[in-house]
């Protein structure tokens, strides 16, 4: 007679038959960088996360390296903004400087950079705005410049997150024509119009000053459309495709991982982080157990790569898991 409980008798047996395991090599740690030498500003809405100056950034990289984390995703908070997000491709911009500093001291770390305009535009939208509309093709030119400037500084992978149509093709062409054929693209392919980004926008000072992002980010009611977005990005040259947020979108991760043969990343976003932090601070849930359960579910759904603000804690916890 079949008795599934047989394989649950003791730890060593359960471990033997465990199907999904978290590993630190698959984690990406997001970091917010400020254009100053010295800074460590706590982010209120994301307890335990900071906006770091260059020196503090290096300290952080040293720490994560010791924990076994090998990849970071960089976001910059610029000194100045304008209507077109021009500071996003400044050779001496905050992300460009951060890349150079990390590359110089820790060349073995994989540096991924967010390629978007929302932190760099005065209106807070991810593209150029005209008459209240976010323009697609005009934005592609700027995103390409941003990607090239990151590649020039030494980024390993650029991650376009503006959700403009054909942003992957534009960036791939631009990188290739400048000779950056080895710089990869991790596309935020299925990025949903989500309320889970709230805490991030406080951290990155990137909230739209009018309207919202529903004309470019995906309607969260749509699963088939996510397949189209991913398919387009792969055809346009994405090396890695991402689903974002993660937790309410496990179905999307699952379908995409079954359908496409490229690495799948999932972004365990700021709102997901903040919910867990606040409930665990109140003592209502056990942070460690919940985080491991959630990240395991993201991997079980089909994600190969998990971008998470919990990366540091998790890397400590899973050593004995
Ligand atoms: C930039 C961007 C956002 C996030 C990552 N890149 C915010 C947004 O789209 O408004 C969100 C990440 C998070 O919530 O942790 N477009």
XYZ file of C-alpha atoms and ligand atoms in Angstrom:
337
model
C 0.000 0.000 0.000
C 1.219 3.493 -0.783
C 2.073 5.457 2.336
C 3.574 8.897 1.588
C 4.288 9.385 5.288
C 7.035 6.757 5.078
C 9.334 9.317 3.528
C 8.570 11.878 6.254
C 9.789 9.891 9.243
C 12.963 11.821 10.003
C 15.038 14.790 8.873
C 17.553 12.808 6.860
C 14.790 11.100 4.898
C 12.879 14.293 4.289
C 16.068 15.916 3.082
C 16.782 12.994 0.803
C 13.506 13.367 -1.052
C 13.250 17.186 -0.966
C 12.560 18.454 -4.503
C 13.424 22.122 -4.173
C 16.390 23.715 -2.438
C 17.328 27.318 -2.087
C 20.902 28.122 -2.871
C 22.752 31.342 -2.290
C 24.164 31.252 -5.838
C 20.701 31.971 -7.230
C 20.073 35.044 -5.116
C 20.410 38.627 -6.289
C 20.624 41.404 -3.698
C 19.147 44.811 -4.672
C 21.060 47.871 -3.443
C 20.094 51.571 -3.486
C 23.016 53.902 -4.065
C 23.356 57.598 -3.205
C 25.834 59.860 -5.056
C 27.912 60.634 -1.970
C 31.001 59.109 -0.468
C 29.522 58.621 2.955
C 25.838 57.816 3.536
C 23.725 55.192 5.207
C 20.107 56.293 5.231
C 17.603 53.803 6.591
C 14.568 53.237 4.367
C 11.544 53.578 6.667
C 9.238 51.432 4.590
C 11.842 48.665 4.251
C 13.312 47.976 7.714
C 16.873 46.687 7.424
C 17.465 48.292 3.994
C 19.526 51.431 3.440
C 20.443 53.961 0.807
C 24.214 53.763 0.684
C 27.028 56.121 -0.294
C 29.985 54.784 -2.288
C 32.179 53.852 0.657
C 29.280 52.194 2.449
C 28.447 50.372 -0.769
C 31.881 48.807 -0.835
C 31.476 47.749 2.776
C 28.152 46.155 1.873
C 29.645 44.292 -1.084
C 32.396 42.953 1.136
C 29.759 41.709 3.586
C 27.555 40.028 0.997
C 30.581 38.407 -0.598
C 31.477 36.846 2.716
C 27.922 35.531 2.915
C 28.315 33.885 -0.495
C 26.060 36.256 -2.450
C 27.532 36.821 -5.886
C 25.145 39.135 -7.699
C 23.698 42.574 -7.001
C 21.049 44.704 -8.670
C 21.868 48.416 -8.492
C 19.435 51.325 -8.269
C 20.640 54.916 -8.200
C 19.181 57.982 -6.578
C 20.592 60.911 -8.584
C 21.513 64.371 -7.307
C 19.393 66.002 -9.972
C 16.415 65.126 -12.140
C 15.071 66.588 -15.373
C 12.163 66.049 -17.713
C 14.052 63.546 -19.876
C 15.940 61.584 -17.243
C 19.279 62.699 -18.723
C 21.215 62.037 -15.508
C 20.475 58.357 -15.983
C 23.176 58.210 -18.675
C 25.645 60.614 -17.087
C 29.148 59.106 -17.330
C 29.694 60.236 -13.752
C 26.207 59.370 -12.591
C 25.511 57.521 -9.397
C 25.064 54.052 -10.896
C 27.995 54.482 -13.294
C 30.241 55.441 -10.368
C 28.931 52.608 -8.243
C 29.648 50.081 -10.998
C 33.237 51.300 -11.407
C 33.887 51.203 -7.682
C 32.571 47.661 -7.293
C 34.275 46.421 -10.451
C 37.590 47.776 -9.292
C 37.577 46.041 -5.893
C 35.288 43.050 -6.474
C 35.437 42.098 -10.166
C 34.073 38.626 -9.425
C 30.680 40.022 -8.326
C 28.006 40.039 -11.047
C 26.712 43.571 -11.407
C 23.182 43.946 -12.733
C 21.786 47.446 -13.231
C 18.217 48.634 -13.396
C 17.686 50.540 -16.643
C 14.754 52.890 -16.188
C 14.016 56.598 -15.978
C 11.546 56.910 -13.097
C 14.133 57.900 -10.461
C 15.682 60.380 -12.907
C 12.647 62.209 -14.300
C 10.961 65.143 -12.553
C 7.543 63.650 -13.350
C 8.507 60.197 -12.045
C 7.411 58.220 -15.102
C 9.546 55.493 -16.658
C 9.597 57.219 -20.062
C 9.481 60.593 -21.731
C 6.198 62.415 -21.273
C 4.437 64.606 -23.797
C 0.922 66.008 -23.379
C 0.347 63.675 -20.459
C 1.364 60.596 -22.468
C 4.372 58.352 -21.923
C 6.048 58.063 -25.330
C 7.399 54.672 -26.321
C 9.857 55.017 -29.200
C 11.407 58.284 -28.017
C 12.070 56.622 -24.665
C 13.909 53.735 -26.337
C 16.695 56.083 -27.418
C 17.271 57.228 -23.855
C 17.093 53.726 -22.404
C 19.720 52.652 -24.962
C 22.009 55.471 -23.844
C 21.535 54.448 -20.222
C 22.357 50.812 -21.015
C 25.492 51.804 -22.939
C 26.669 54.044 -20.100
C 26.241 51.164 -17.640
C 28.081 48.773 -19.955
C 30.887 51.288 -20.388
C 31.245 51.551 -16.611
C 31.523 47.762 -16.390
C 28.043 46.327 -15.779
C 27.703 42.611 -16.528
C 23.964 42.618 -17.119
C 21.529 45.453 -17.774
C 17.941 45.082 -16.646
C 15.444 47.259 -18.526
C 12.399 47.826 -16.332
C 10.531 50.619 -18.101
C 8.081 48.266 -19.864
C 8.398 50.124 -23.157
C 7.639 47.985 -26.208
C 10.815 46.778 -27.947
C 13.140 48.062 -25.244
C 15.107 44.817 -25.356
C 15.691 45.032 -29.094
C 16.745 48.687 -28.874
C 19.162 47.979 -26.039
C 20.581 44.809 -27.628
C 21.268 46.687 -30.870
C 22.816 49.611 -29.041
C 25.081 47.380 -26.936
C 26.180 45.362 -29.948
C 26.931 48.404 -32.051
C 29.183 49.724 -29.266
C 30.960 46.380 -29.018
C 29.397 45.252 -25.720
C 28.400 41.873 -27.086
C 29.040 40.127 -23.767
C 26.861 42.393 -21.682
C 23.667 40.467 -20.976
C 20.070 41.606 -20.734
C 17.803 40.569 -17.924
C 14.458 41.911 -19.008
C 11.672 42.834 -16.631
C 9.429 41.089 -19.157
C 6.260 40.442 -17.229
C 6.226 43.437 -14.944
C 2.771 43.982 -13.565
C 1.036 47.197 -12.568
C 1.220 46.423 -8.887
C 0.652 47.998 -5.493
C 3.527 45.947 -4.165
C 6.094 48.538 -5.366
C 5.039 51.212 -2.859
C 7.965 50.916 -0.419
C 10.482 50.846 -3.287
C 9.199 54.119 -4.672
C 9.819 55.747 -1.326
C 13.339 54.299 -1.342
C 14.137 55.314 -4.908
C 12.094 58.523 -4.901
C 10.408 57.355 -8.077
C 6.655 57.798 -7.642
C 4.818 59.203 -10.658
C 3.811 62.818 -9.964
C 0.636 62.467 -12.064
C -1.406 59.468 -13.104
C 0.014 55.988 -12.692
C 1.937 53.342 -14.642
C -1.042 51.407 -16.025
C -0.396 52.489 -19.620
C 2.900 50.629 -19.678
C 2.992 48.050 -16.884
C 0.844 44.943 -17.357
C -2.677 44.434 -16.075
C -2.355 41.880 -13.268
C -5.508 40.142 -14.468
C -3.696 38.933 -17.600
C -1.707 35.725 -17.782
C -1.717 35.080 -21.531
C -0.417 38.580 -22.199
C 2.554 37.799 -19.953
C 3.472 34.981 -22.328
C 3.404 37.403 -25.246
C 5.653 39.864 -23.389
C 8.148 37.147 -22.525
C 8.105 35.700 -26.031
C 8.765 39.135 -27.538
C 11.652 39.795 -25.161
C 13.299 36.466 -25.919
C 13.002 37.071 -29.648
C 14.450 40.550 -29.160
C 17.470 39.128 -27.357
C 16.768 38.850 -23.628
C 19.174 36.423 -21.919
C 17.103 36.217 -18.748
C 13.415 37.052 -18.378
C 11.840 38.257 -15.181
C 8.431 38.065 -13.583
C 7.648 40.797 -11.088
C 6.279 40.800 -8.389
C 6.815 37.172 -7.401
C 4.386 36.038 -4.766
C 1.047 36.903 -6.352
C 2.422 35.757 -9.707
C 3.587 32.198 -9.065
C 1.179 31.002 -11.750
C 2.919 33.224 -14.291
C 6.369 32.029 -13.207
C 5.177 28.457 -13.535
C 3.695 28.802 -17.011
C 6.694 30.712 -18.334
C 9.234 28.297 -16.939
C 7.428 25.423 -18.627
C 7.123 27.220 -21.931
C 10.483 28.913 -22.436
C 14.024 27.665 -22.208
C 15.824 30.680 -20.805
C 16.691 31.389 -17.163
C 13.709 32.817 -15.282
C 14.143 35.457 -12.600
C 11.495 36.420 -10.067
C 11.549 39.678 -8.122
C 10.416 39.324 -4.522
C 9.542 43.030 -4.363
C 9.539 45.730 -1.715
C 5.882 45.344 -0.698
C 6.358 41.627 -0.168
C 9.392 42.402 1.971
C 7.617 45.115 3.980
C 4.603 42.896 4.766
C 6.785 40.173 6.190
C 8.967 42.610 8.130
C 6.039 44.382 9.740
C 4.207 41.203 10.717
C 7.350 39.602 12.102
C 8.274 42.745 14.049
C 4.887 42.445 15.729
C 5.645 38.846 16.554
C 2.750 37.559 14.468
C 4.841 35.398 12.168
C 8.291 33.844 12.304
C 10.383 35.740 9.785
C 12.923 33.034 9.064
C 10.385 30.255 8.527
C 8.098 32.436 6.411
C 10.888 33.758 4.204
C 12.313 30.329 3.507
C 8.841 28.993 2.745
C 8.086 31.888 0.386
C 11.388 31.781 -1.466
C 11.139 28.011 -1.794
C 7.682 28.441 -3.320
C 9.075 30.942 -5.826
C 11.757 28.458 -6.824
C 9.297 25.557 -6.876
C 7.081 27.564 -9.239
C 9.984 27.631 -11.690
C 12.229 30.603 -10.974
C 15.958 29.969 -11.320
C 16.980 33.347 -9.971
C 15.393 35.166 -7.048
C 15.921 38.874 -6.516
C 15.256 39.556 -2.858
C 15.937 42.079 -0.104
C 16.133 39.050 2.208
C 19.254 37.733 0.430
C 21.624 38.452 3.314
C 19.478 36.836 5.992
C 18.615 33.894 3.754
C 22.231 33.178 2.954
C 22.865 32.760 6.689
C 19.748 30.686 7.316
C 20.097 28.214 4.476
C 23.551 27.137 5.512
C 21.844 24.845 7.969
C 18.770 24.073 5.947
C 11.654 50.896 -11.823
C 11.494 49.800 -10.837
C 10.511 49.630 -9.835
C 10.879 48.479 -9.139
C 12.018 47.975 -9.728
N 12.378 48.791 -10.784
C 9.375 50.476 -9.419
C 8.250 50.735 -10.317
O 8.069 50.136 -11.376
O 7.513 51.656 -9.949
C 10.155 47.914 -7.950
C 10.967 47.024 -7.057
C 10.366 46.754 -5.731
O 9.214 47.123 -5.430
O 11.067 46.140 -4.914
N 10.680 51.041 -12.770
